[in-house]
Coordinates of C-alpha atoms in Angstrom, one line a residue:
Chain A
X62 CA 0.0 0.0 0.0
X63 CA 1.2 3.5 -0.7
X64 CA 0.8 6.1 2.0
X65 CA -0.9 8.5 -0.4
X66 CA -4.0 6.3 -0.5
X67 CA -6.0 8.4 2.0
X68 CA -5.6 11.4 -0.2
X69 CA -6.1 9.8 -3.6
X70 CA -9.4 10.2 -5.5
X71 CA -12.0 7.7 -4.3
X72 CA -14.7 7.0 -6.8
X73 CA -16.9 4.4 -5.1
X74 CA -18.0 6.4 -2.1
X75 CA -18.1 10.1 -1.6
X76 CA -15.9 11.4 1.3
X77 CA -17.5 14.8 1.3
X78 CA -20.9 16.2 1.8
X79 CA -22.8 16.3 -1.6
X80 CA -25.3 18.8 -2.8
X81 CA -25.4 22.1 -4.8
X82 CA -23.9 25.4 -3.8
X83 CA -26.4 27.0 -1.5
X84 CA -28.0 30.3 -2.6
X85 CA -26.0 32.2 -0.1
X86 CA -22.8 34.1 0.1
X87 CA -19.5 32.4 -0.3
X88 CA -15.8 33.5 -0.1
X89 CA -12.7 33.0 -2.2
X90 CA -10.6 30.7 0.0
X91 CA -7.2 32.1 1.1
X92 CA -4.8 29.9 3.0
X93 CA -4.4 32.4 5.8
X94 CA -8.1 32.3 6.5
X95 CA -8.6 28.6 6.8
X96 CA -8.3 28.3 10.6
X97 CA -10.5 31.3 11.2
X98 CA -13.2 29.9 8.8
X99 CA -13.2 26.5 10.4
X100 CA -13.5 28.0 13.9
X101 CA -16.0 30.8 13.1
X102 CA -19.5 30.6 14.5
X103 CA -20.6 32.2 11.2
X104 CA -20.8 29.4 8.7
X105 CA -20.0 30.7 5.3
X106 CA -22.3 29.3 2.6
X107 CA -19.5 27.9 0.4
X108 CA -15.9 28.4 -0.5
X109 CA -14.3 28.8 -3.9
X110 CA -10.7 27.9 -4.9
X111 CA -8.6 28.6 -7.9
X112 CA -8.1 25.1 -9.3
X113 CA -4.5 25.8 -10.3
X114 CA -3.5 26.3 -6.7
X115 CA -4.4 22.6 -6.0
X116 CA -2.7 20.9 -8.9
X117 CA 0.2 19.6 -6.9
X118 CA 0.3 16.0 -5.8
X119 CA 0.1 16.5 -2.1
X120 CA 1.3 18.4 0.9
X121 CA -0.3 20.8 3.5
X122 CA -2.3 22.8 0.9
X123 CA -4.4 19.7 0.1
X124 CA -4.8 18.7 3.7
X125 CA -6.2 22.2 4.5
X126 CA -8.6 22.1 1.5
X127 CA -9.8 18.7 2.5
X128 CA -10.6 19.9 6.0
X129 CA -12.6 22.8 4.5
X130 CA -14.3 20.5 2.0
X131 CA -15.5 18.1 4.8
X132 CA -17.5 21.0 6.3
X133 CA -18.4 23.3 3.4
X134 CA -19.7 23.2 -0.1
X135 CA -16.9 23.9 -2.6
X136 CA -16.7 25.6 -6.0
X137 CA -13.7 25.0 -8.2
X138 CA -12.8 28.0 -10.4
X139 CA -10.3 27.5 -13.1
X140 CA -8.1 30.3 -14.2
X141 CA -5.7 28.6 -16.6
X142 CA -7.6 26.5 -19.2
X143 CA -7.5 29.3 -21.7
X144 CA -10.9 28.5 -23.2
X145 CA -10.5 31.3 -25.8
X146 CA -7.2 30.0 -27.0
X147 CA -6.6 29.8 -30.7
X148 CA -4.3 26.9 -30.0
X149 CA -6.9 24.6 -28.5
X150 CA -7.3 23.3 -25.0
X151 CA -4.1 21.9 -23.5
X152 CA -5.1 18.3 -22.8
X153 CA -2.5 18.1 -20.0
X154 CA -4.0 21.0 -18.2
X155 CA -7.5 19.6 -18.7
X156 CA -6.4 16.4 -17.0
X157 CA -5.0 18.4 -14.1
X158 CA -8.4 20.1 -13.7
X159 CA -10.1 16.8 -13.9
X160 CA -7.8 15.5 -11.1
X161 CA -8.8 18.4 -8.8
X162 CA -12.5 17.9 -9.6
X163 CA -12.3 14.1 -8.9
X164 CA -10.3 14.8 -5.7
X165 CA -12.7 17.3 -4.2
X166 CA -16.1 16.5 -5.7
X167 CA -17.0 20.2 -5.9
X168 CA -20.6 21.4 -6.2
X169 CA -19.6 23.7 -9.1
X170 CA -16.9 24.0 -11.7
X171 CA -16.4 27.3 -13.6
X172 CA -13.9 29.0 -16.0
X173 CA -13.5 32.2 -17.8
X174 CA -14.3 33.6 -21.2
X175 CA -10.7 34.4 -21.9
X176 CA -7.4 33.1 -23.0
X177 CA -4.1 33.0 -21.2
X178 CA -1.8 30.5 -23.0
X179 CA 0.0 30.6 -26.3
X180 CA 3.0 28.8 -27.8
X181 CA 5.2 31.5 -26.2
X182 CA 4.0 30.5 -22.7
X183 CA 1.4 31.2 -20.1
X184 CA 0.6 34.9 -19.4
X185 CA -1.1 34.6 -16.0
X186 CA -3.8 37.0 -17.0
X187 CA -7.3 36.7 -18.4
X188 CA -7.0 38.1 -21.9
X189 CA -9.9 39.1 -24.2
X190 CA -11.3 37.6 -27.4
X191 CA -13.1 39.2 -30.3
X192 CA -16.8 38.5 -30.4
X193 CA -17.5 37.0 -33.8
X194 CA -18.6 33.7 -35.3
X195 CA -15.1 32.3 -35.5
X196 CA -14.5 32.8 -31.8
X197 CA -18.0 31.6 -31.0
X198 CA -17.4 28.3 -32.7
X199 CA -14.0 27.8 -31.1
X200 CA -15.1 28.7 -27.5
X201 CA -18.3 26.6 -27.7
X202 CA -16.2 23.6 -28.9
X203 CA -13.7 24.1 -26.1
X204 CA -16.4 24.3 -23.5
X205 CA -17.9 21.1 -24.9
X206 CA -14.5 19.4 -24.8
X207 CA -14.1 20.4 -21.1
X208 CA -17.6 19.2 -20.2
X209 CA -17.1 15.9 -22.0
X210 CA -13.9 15.3 -20.0
X211 CA -15.3 16.4 -16.6
X212 CA -18.6 14.6 -17.3
X213 CA -20.5 17.6 -16.0
X214 CA -21.6 21.1 -17.2
X215 CA -19.4 24.0 -16.2
X216 CA -20.2 27.7 -15.8
X217 CA -18.6 30.3 -18.0
X218 CA -17.8 33.7 -16.5
X219 CA -18.2 37.1 -18.3
X220 CA -14.9 38.9 -18.4
X221 CA -13.7 42.3 -17.4
X222 CA -12.0 43.9 -20.4
X223 CA -10.0 47.0 -21.2
X224 CA -9.8 47.0 -25.0
X225 CA -12.1 46.1 -27.8
X226 CA -11.5 44.4 -31.2
X227 CA -12.3 45.7 -34.6
X228 CA -13.0 42.1 -35.5
X229 CA -16.0 41.9 -33.1
X230 CA -19.3 41.6 -34.9
X231 CA -21.7 40.9 -31.9
X232 CA -22.3 42.1 -28.4
X233 CA -20.7 40.4 -25.4
X234 CA -24.2 39.4 -24.1
X235 CA -25.2 37.9 -27.4
X236 CA -21.9 36.1 -27.7
X237 CA -22.2 34.6 -24.2
X238 CA -25.8 33.6 -24.7
X239 CA -24.8 31.8 -27.9
X240 CA -21.9 30.0 -26.2
X241 CA -24.3 28.7 -23.5
X242 CA -26.9 27.6 -26.0
X243 CA -24.3 25.8 -28.2
X244 CA -22.4 24.1 -25.4
X245 CA -25.0 23.6 -22.8
X246 CA -22.9 25.3 -20.1
X247 CA -24.3 27.5 -17.4
X248 CA -23.2 31.1 -16.7
X249 CA -21.3 32.8 -13.9
X250 CA -22.3 36.4 -13.8
X251 CA -19.5 38.6 -12.3
X252 CA -21.4 41.8 -11.5
X253 CA -18.1 43.6 -10.8
X254 CA -16.9 42.6 -14.3
X255 CA -20.2 44.0 -15.7
X256 CA -19.6 47.3 -14.0
X257 CA -15.9 47.4 -15.0
X258 CA -16.4 46.5 -18.6
X259 CA -19.4 48.8 -19.0
X260 CA -17.5 51.8 -17.6
X261 CA -14.5 50.9 -19.8
X262 CA -16.5 50.5 -23.0
X263 CA -19.2 53.2 -22.4
X264 CA -22.0 50.6 -22.1
X265 CA -24.9 51.1 -19.7
X266 CA -24.7 48.3 -17.0
X267 CA -28.4 48.1 -16.9
X268 CA -28.6 47.5 -20.6
X269 CA -26.0 44.7 -20.3
X270 CA -28.0 43.1 -17.5
X271 CA -31.2 43.5 -19.6
X272 CA -29.6 41.6 -22.4
X273 CA -27.8 39.0 -20.3
X274 CA -29.5 35.6 -20.1
X275 CA -30.1 35.7 -16.4
X276 CA -32.1 32.5 -16.5
X277 CA -28.8 30.6 -17.3
X278 CA -26.9 32.2 -14.3
X279 CA -26.1 29.7 -11.6
X280 CA -23.5 31.7 -9.6
X281 CA -22.6 35.4 -9.0
X282 CA -19.2 36.9 -8.4
X283 CA -18.6 40.2 -6.6
X284 CA -15.2 41.9 -6.1
X285 CA -13.6 45.3 -5.7
X286 CA -12.1 47.3 -8.5
X287 CA -9.4 50.0 -8.8
X288 CA -9.6 53.3 -10.7
X289 CA -7.2 54.5 -13.5
X290 CA -7.5 56.7 -16.5
X291 CA -7.3 55.9 -20.3
X292 CA -5.4 57.8 -22.9
X293 CA -8.1 60.4 -23.1
X294 CA -8.0 60.9 -19.3
X295 CA -11.4 59.2 -18.8
X296 CA -12.1 56.8 -16.0
X297 CA -10.7 53.3 -16.7
X298 CA -11.6 50.6 -14.1
X299 CA -9.3 47.8 -13.2
X300 CA -10.6 44.4 -12.0
X301 CA -8.2 44.4 -9.0
X302 CA -9.9 42.2 -6.4
X303 CA -8.0 44.2 -3.8
X304 CA -10.7 46.1 -1.8
X305 CA -14.3 46.0 -0.8
X306 CA -17.1 45.7 -3.3
X307 CA -18.0 49.2 -4.7
X308 CA -21.4 50.7 -3.8
X309 CA -22.4 50.9 -7.5
X310 CA -21.7 47.1 -7.8
X311 CA -23.8 46.3 -4.7
X312 CA -26.7 48.3 -6.4
X313 CA -26.3 46.3 -9.6
X314 CA -26.2 43.1 -7.5
X315 CA -29.5 44.0 -5.8
X316 CA -31.0 44.4 -9.2
X317 CA -29.7 41.0 -10.4
X318 CA -31.0 39.3 -7.3
X319 CA -34.4 41.0 -7.4
X320 CA -34.8 39.7 -11.0
X321 CA -33.1 36.3 -10.8
X322 CA -33.7 35.2 -7.3
X323 CA -31.2 34.1 -4.7
X324 CA -28.1 32.7 -6.2
X325 CA -24.8 31.4 -4.8
X326 CA -22.7 34.6 -4.5
X327 CA -19.0 34.6 -4.2
X328 CA -17.0 37.5 -2.8
X329 CA -13.5 37.5 -4.3
X330 CA -10.5 39.3 -2.6
X331 CA -7.2 38.1 -4.1
X332 CA -4.8 40.9 -3.6
X333 CA -4.0 42.9 -0.4
X334 CA -6.0 40.1 1.3
X335 CA -7.5 41.4 4.6
X336 CA -8.2 39.5 7.8
X337 CA -11.0 37.0 7.6
X338 CA -13.6 39.3 9.5
X339 CA -13.2 41.9 6.8
X340 CA -14.0 39.4 4.0
X341 CA -16.7 37.9 6.1
X342 CA -18.4 41.3 6.5
X343 CA -18.6 41.5 2.7
X344 CA -20.1 38.0 2.6
X345 CA -22.7 39.0 5.2
X346 CA -23.6 42.1 3.2
X347 CA -24.4 39.8 0.3
X348 CA -26.3 37.4 2.6
X349 CA -28.5 40.3 3.7
X350 CA -29.3 41.2 0.1
X351 CA -30.1 37.6 -0.7
X352 CA -32.4 37.3 2.3
X353 CA -34.1 40.6 1.5
X354 CA -34.6 40.4 -2.2
X355 CA -34.2 36.7 -3.2
X356 CA -37.7 35.5 -2.1
X357 CA -39.6 38.3 -3.9
X358 CA -37.7 38.0 -7.1
X359 CA -39.2 37.8 -10.6
X360 CA -37.5 34.5 -11.3
X361 CA -37.6 33.3 -7.8
X362 CA -40.1 30.6 -8.6
X363 CA -37.6 29.0 -10.9
X364 CA -35.3 28.3 -8.0
X365 CA -38.0 27.4 -5.5
X366 CA -39.2 24.7 -7.9
X367 CA -35.8 23.1 -8.2
Chain B
X209 CA -13.1 20.0 -30.9
X210 CA -10.3 22.5 -31.3
X211 CA -9.3 23.3 -34.8
X212 CA -6.0 22.0 -36.0
X213 CA -4.9 24.8 -38.2
X214 CA -1.3 24.2 -39.3
X215 CA -0.6 27.9 -39.1
X216 CA -1.6 29.9 -36.1
X217 CA -3.6 33.0 -37.0
X218 CA -1.7 36.1 -36.1
X219 CA -4.2 37.4 -33.5
X220 CA -3.1 35.9 -30.2
X221 CA 0.5 35.4 -31.3
X222 CA 0.8 39.2 -31.9
X223 CA -1.2 40.0 -28.7
X224 CA 1.1 37.8 -26.7
X225 CA 4.3 39.2 -28.2
X226 CA 3.1 42.7 -27.5
X227 CA 2.3 41.9 -23.9
X228 CA 5.9 41.0 -23.2
X229 CA 7.5 43.7 -25.3
X230 CA 6.2 47.2 -24.7
X231 CA 8.2 48.5 -27.7
X232 CA 6.0 46.5 -30.1
X233 CA 3.0 48.2 -31.6
X234 CA -0.6 47.4 -30.4
X235 CA -1.8 44.2 -32.0
X236 CA -3.9 44.5 -35.1
X237 CA -7.5 45.4 -34.4
X238 CA -7.1 46.4 -30.8
X239 CA -9.0 49.6 -30.2
X240 CA -10.7 51.6 -27.5
X241 CA -14.5 52.2 -27.7
X242 CA -15.9 55.0 -29.9
X243 CA -12.6 55.6 -31.7
X244 CA -10.6 56.0 -28.5
X245 CA -6.9 55.1 -28.3
X246 CA -5.9 51.8 -26.7
X247 CA -2.4 52.4 -25.5
X248 CA -3.1 52.8 -21.8
X249 CA -5.8 50.2 -22.1
X250 CA -3.5 47.6 -23.5
X251 CA -0.9 48.6 -20.9
X252 CA -3.3 47.3 -18.3
X253 CA -2.8 43.8 -19.7
X254 CA 1.0 44.3 -20.0
X255 CA 1.0 45.4 -16.4
X256 CA -1.1 42.5 -15.2
X257 CA 1.1 40.0 -16.9
X258 CA 4.4 41.5 -15.7
X259 CA 3.4 42.3 -12.2
X260 CA 1.7 39.0 -11.5
X261 CA 4.7 37.1 -12.7
X262 CA 7.1 39.2 -10.8
X263 CA 5.0 38.7 -7.7
X264 CA 5.0 35.0 -8.4
X265 CA 8.8 34.9 -8.6
X266 CA 9.1 36.9 -5.4
X267 CA 6.9 34.4 -3.7
X268 CA 8.9 31.5 -5.0
X269 CA 12.4 33.1 -4.3
X270 CA 12.0 35.2 -1.2
X271 CA 15.6 34.5 0.0
X272 CA 17.0 35.8 -3.3
X273 CA 14.7 38.8 -3.1
X274 CA 16.0 39.7 0.4
X275 CA 19.6 39.2 -0.7
X276 CA 19.5 41.4 -3.7
X277 CA 16.9 43.9 -2.5
X278 CA 13.3 44.4 -3.6
X279 CA 13.7 46.9 -6.4
X280 CA 16.7 45.1 -7.9
X281 CA 14.8 41.8 -7.7
X282 CA 11.8 43.2 -9.5
X283 CA 13.8 44.6 -12.3
X284 CA 15.8 41.4 -12.6
X285 CA 12.5 39.3 -12.6
X286 CA 11.1 41.5 -15.3
X287 CA 14.1 40.6 -17.5
X288 CA 13.8 36.9 -16.6
X289 CA 10.1 36.5 -17.3
X290 CA 10.5 37.8 -20.8
X291 CA 13.3 35.3 -21.5
X292 CA 11.6 32.4 -19.8
X293 CA 7.8 32.9 -19.3
X294 CA 5.9 30.1 -17.6
X295 CA 5.0 27.2 -19.7
X296 CA 2.1 26.0 -17.6
X297 CA -0.8 27.7 -15.7
X298 CA 0.5 25.9 -12.6
X299 CA 2.3 29.0 -11.4
X300 CA 3.8 27.3 -8.3
X301 CA 5.9 25.3 -10.7
X302 CA 7.4 28.5 -12.4
X303 CA 11.0 29.5 -12.1
X304 CA 12.8 26.2 -12.9
X305 CA 15.2 28.2 -15.1
X306 CA 15.7 31.0 -12.7
X307 CA 18.9 29.6 -11.1
X308 CA 20.5 29.1 -14.6
X309 CA 19.4 32.7 -15.5
X310 CA 21.2 34.0 -12.3
X311 CA 24.4 32.2 -13.3
X312 CA 24.5 34.2 -16.6
X313 CA 23.2 37.5 -15.1
X314 CA 26.3 39.7 -15.3
X315 CA 25.3 42.3 -12.6
X316 CA 25.3 39.5 -10.0
X317 CA 28.5 37.8 -11.1
X318 CA 30.2 38.8 -7.8
X319 CA 27.6 36.7 -5.9
X320 CA 28.2 33.2 -7.4
X321 CA 26.3 31.5 -4.6
X322 CA 22.9 33.0 -5.6
X323 CA 22.1 30.4 -8.3
X324 CA 22.4 27.6 -5.7
X325 CA 20.3 29.5 -3.2
X326 CA 17.7 29.8 -5.9
X327 CA 17.9 26.0 -6.5
X328 CA 17.3 25.5 -2.8
X329 CA 14.2 27.8 -3.0
X330 CA 12.8 26.0 -6.1
X331 CA 13.4 22.6 -4.4
X332 CA 11.7 23.9 -1.2
X333 CA 8.5 24.7 -3.2
X334 CA 8.7 21.4 -5.1
X335 CA 8.9 19.6 -1.7
X336 CA 5.9 21.6 -0.4
X337 CA 3.7 20.4 -3.2
X338 CA 5.1 16.9 -3.6
X339 CA 3.0 13.8 -3.0
X340 CA 2.3 12.5 0.4
X341 CA 3.9 9.4 1.9
X342 CA 4.8 8.2 5.4
X343 CA 8.5 8.3 6.0
X344 CA 10.3 5.1 7.0
X345 CA 9.9 4.5 10.7
X346 CA 13.1 5.0 12.8
X347 CA 13.3 1.3 13.7
X348 CA 12.6 0.0 10.2
X349 CA 16.2 -0.9 9.5
X350 CA 16.3 -2.9 12.8
X351 CA 13.7 -5.2 11.3
X352 CA 16.0 -6.2 8.4
X353 CA 18.0 -9.4 9.0
X354 CA 21.7 -8.3 9.3
X355 CA 22.8 -10.5 6.4
X356 CA 20.4 -8.5 4.1
X357 CA 21.3 -5.0 5.2
X358 CA 23.9 -4.6 2.4
X359 CA 21.5 -5.5 -0.4
X360 CA 18.7 -3.3 1.0
X361 CA 17.3 -0.7 -1.4
X362 CA 15.2 2.4 -0.7
X363 CA 12.4 4.4 -2.2
X364 CA 12.8 8.1 -2.0
X365 CA 10.0 10.1 -0.3
X366 CA 8.3 12.2 -3.1
X367 CA 9.4 15.4 -1.4
X368 CA 13.1 14.6 -1.1
X369 CA 15.5 16.9 -3.0
X370 CA 19.3 17.3 -2.7
X371 CA 21.2 20.4 -3.8
X372 CA 25.0 20.2 -3.8
X373 CA 26.8 23.6 -3.9
X374 CA 30.4 24.8 -4.2
X375 CA 29.3 27.7 -2.0
X376 CA 27.7 28.1 1.4
X377 CA 24.3 28.1 -0.2
X378 CA 22.5 26.4 2.7
X379 CA 23.8 28.8 5.3
X380 CA 23.0 31.7 3.1
X381 CA 19.5 30.4 2.2
X382 CA 18.7 29.9 5.9
X383 CA 20.0 33.2 7.0
X384 CA 18.0 35.0 4.3
X385 CA 14.8 33.2 5.0
X386 CA 15.2 33.8 8.7
X387 CA 16.0 37.5 8.0
X388 CA 19.5 37.2 9.5
X389 CA 22.6 38.8 8.2
X390 CA 25.3 36.8 6.5
X391 CA 27.8 37.6 9.2
X392 CA 30.1 34.7 10.0
X393 CA 29.2 32.8 6.8
X394 CA 32.2 32.1 4.4
X395 CA 30.5 32.1 1.0
X396 CA 33.2 29.9 -0.5
X397 CA 32.6 27.0 1.8
X398 CA 31.0 24.2 -0.1
X399 CA 27.7 23.0 1.4
X400 CA 25.2 20.3 0.4
X401 CA 21.6 20.7 1.2
X402 CA 18.9 18.1 1.9
X403 CA 15.2 19.1 1.5
X404 CA 12.5 16.9 3.0
X405 CA 8.8 17.2 3.9
X406 CA 7.9 13.9 5.7
X407 CA 4.7 15.4 6.9
X408 CA 3.5 19.1 6.5
X409 CA 6.7 21.0 7.2
X410 CA 9.5 21.4 4.7
X411 CA 12.9 21.2 6.3
X412 CA 16.3 22.2 4.7
X413 CA 19.4 20.6 6.3
X414 CA 23.1 21.0 5.7
X415 CA 24.6 17.6 5.1
X416 CA 28.0 16.4 6.4
X417 CA 30.7 15.4 3.9
X418 CA 29.7 12.5 1.7
X419 CA 26.1 12.2 2.8
X420 CA 24.7 13.9 -0.4
X421 CA 26.6 11.4 -2.6
X422 CA 25.3 8.6 -0.4
X423 CA 21.7 9.7 -0.5
X424 CA 21.9 10.4 -4.2
X425 CA 23.1 6.8 -4.8
X426 CA 20.3 5.3 -2.7
X427 CA 17.7 7.5 -4.4
X428 CA 19.0 6.2 -7.8
X429 CA 18.4 2.7 -6.6
X430 CA 21.8 1.5 -5.4
X431 CA 21.9 -1.0 -2.6
X432 CA 23.0 0.2 0.9
X433 CA 26.2 -1.7 0.5
X434 CA 27.1 -0.3 -2.8
X435 CA 26.1 3.3 -1.9
X436 CA 28.2 3.1 1.3
X437 CA 31.2 1.6 -0.5
X438 CA 31.3 4.2 -3.3
X439 CA 30.8 7.0 -0.8
X440 CA 33.6 5.9 1.5
X441 CA 35.9 5.6 -1.5
X442 CA 35.3 9.2 -2.4
X443 CA 34.9 10.6 1.1
X444 CA 37.2 8.7 3.6
X445 CA 35.7 10.7 6.5
X446 CA 32.2 9.7 5.6
X447 CA 30.3 8.6 8.8
X448 CA 27.8 5.9 7.7
X449 CA 26.0 5.4 11.0
X450 CA 25.4 9.2 11.3
X451 CA 24.2 9.4 7.8
X452 CA 21.7 6.5 8.3
X453 CA 20.4 8.2 11.5
X454 CA 20.1 11.5 9.7
X455 CA 18.2 10.0 6.7
X456 CA 15.7 8.3 9.0
X457 CA 15.2 11.4 11.1
X458 CA 14.8 13.7 8.1
X459 CA 12.4 11.3 6.3
X460 CA 14.4 11.0 3.1
X461 CA 12.9 7.6 2.2
X462 CA 9.4 6.2 2.4
X463 CA 10.1 2.5 1.8
X464 CA 12.9 -0.1 1.7
X465 CA 13.2 -3.6 0.5
X466 CA 15.6 -6.5 0.4
X467 CA 15.4 -9.8 -1.5
X468 CA 11.8 -10.3 -2.3
X469 CA 10.5 -8.5 0.8
X470 CA 9.2 -5.0 0.7
X471 CA 9.1 -3.1 3.9
X472 CA 6.8 -0.2 3.9
X473 CA 5.1 1.7 6.6
X474 CA 1.5 0.9 7.0
X475 CA -0.8 3.5 8.4

């Protein structure tokens, strides 16, 4: 027998609690918060990890995540599959993701509408794609390839972007809806990304939400953004994940929940990470909105019936 | 399924090249909204890529960062990441070529121990993420019949790494990671380092003369007798009993076997 047996994927019986992500607030998991989360009387609704941080074979990071997973629902959020890549999905990396999914049996798996890898290497950022039929076919095929391997649907997240492409022929919302219809994936609506991209491209966030297929949304992301300026001196927002959620983003979130009903809602805070109580306070703000607006929502009956 | 075009369209190739080289023009078709310029907009991506990879290198090589200073490290990392960008989205594996880069980095040529310090740091993180296995129990060799000790072979623990240096790389690594000065360290003293993680904690030890050769031979599959013989031949002062005690204490191996038997720890 090898000693890694207790940590290797077990397929016959689940070692972890099953079930979907609850329609409550969750938090992006940071190593330095794990002890505080486990000992906190406030039980966060779920936790989300970046899949790439758990692609090692073993060690203390896996033991800590297993301890979390035994007590909480988990969402696995990939940042490196490069779904928009012109070079195709890296089969080695897809296997790594499948390994993390088999190991932790997460309630949800999600990835980004972006690319990050090329022959030259991995750029460690979520880079934009033009919205046209060529990209549409490619991204839908890649999502299908991923779902076939994982044997489950994934959620695709709307991006925050800073530039546009002359090659684009359709709106972001039409593009995302078509991807979902072609591939059968669900959607992750990042409300901060909506606000960032809308500001950066001169869209109205409300128009974006009106056009976005809310009925396909299964998870929400919230995060803080930073302010910069573009070449013309106009406001340019940066998806920084380094501060509290902006008031304007909370307002958009209230609108989303009042229309779509209570949805699992993740607060992301990846840079200048604060103490756990600060992140918990953001999660509790989201919980309060979910409690207040979720039950009376326009689409609330959809979730109640599930 | 992904398309299998023999020739990559220029879009992402040009985009990626321009990310890493600020002197290149904006990629074709990249614009701001409503006819706006996109220089500062595209610079957001350039900055994200560069800063996130510099931060990643600083996280992997904190001892090097302290030794050369923060601003020097960030400028050096900026040079390195263009020459050797990550080849995988698993960022904790990045920097395998950093030690070799340091060897050729002329501004640091007066500090020839830095590449081996970087090798120790890279090995530290490899050990942190390596697979799990119980180390050999301290009494495991006592269970082997004496006549079989010499033909016993060992299985390395997945976390075990050895870094041999012509410099005092282990002392300098430890001093830097513990935020101590290098006072009293003779950089020219050769040191061998052993990195293990039998359970959760990664440990870096300085090895006595010969022990690195001895462990390296055992890791490669040599029998205990052969490894001890070749080590003593090269290092007459080699202390075999001490080395065996040290390897059991450090958790260098996870299993051993002799003849047909295979002794492994059972949970």
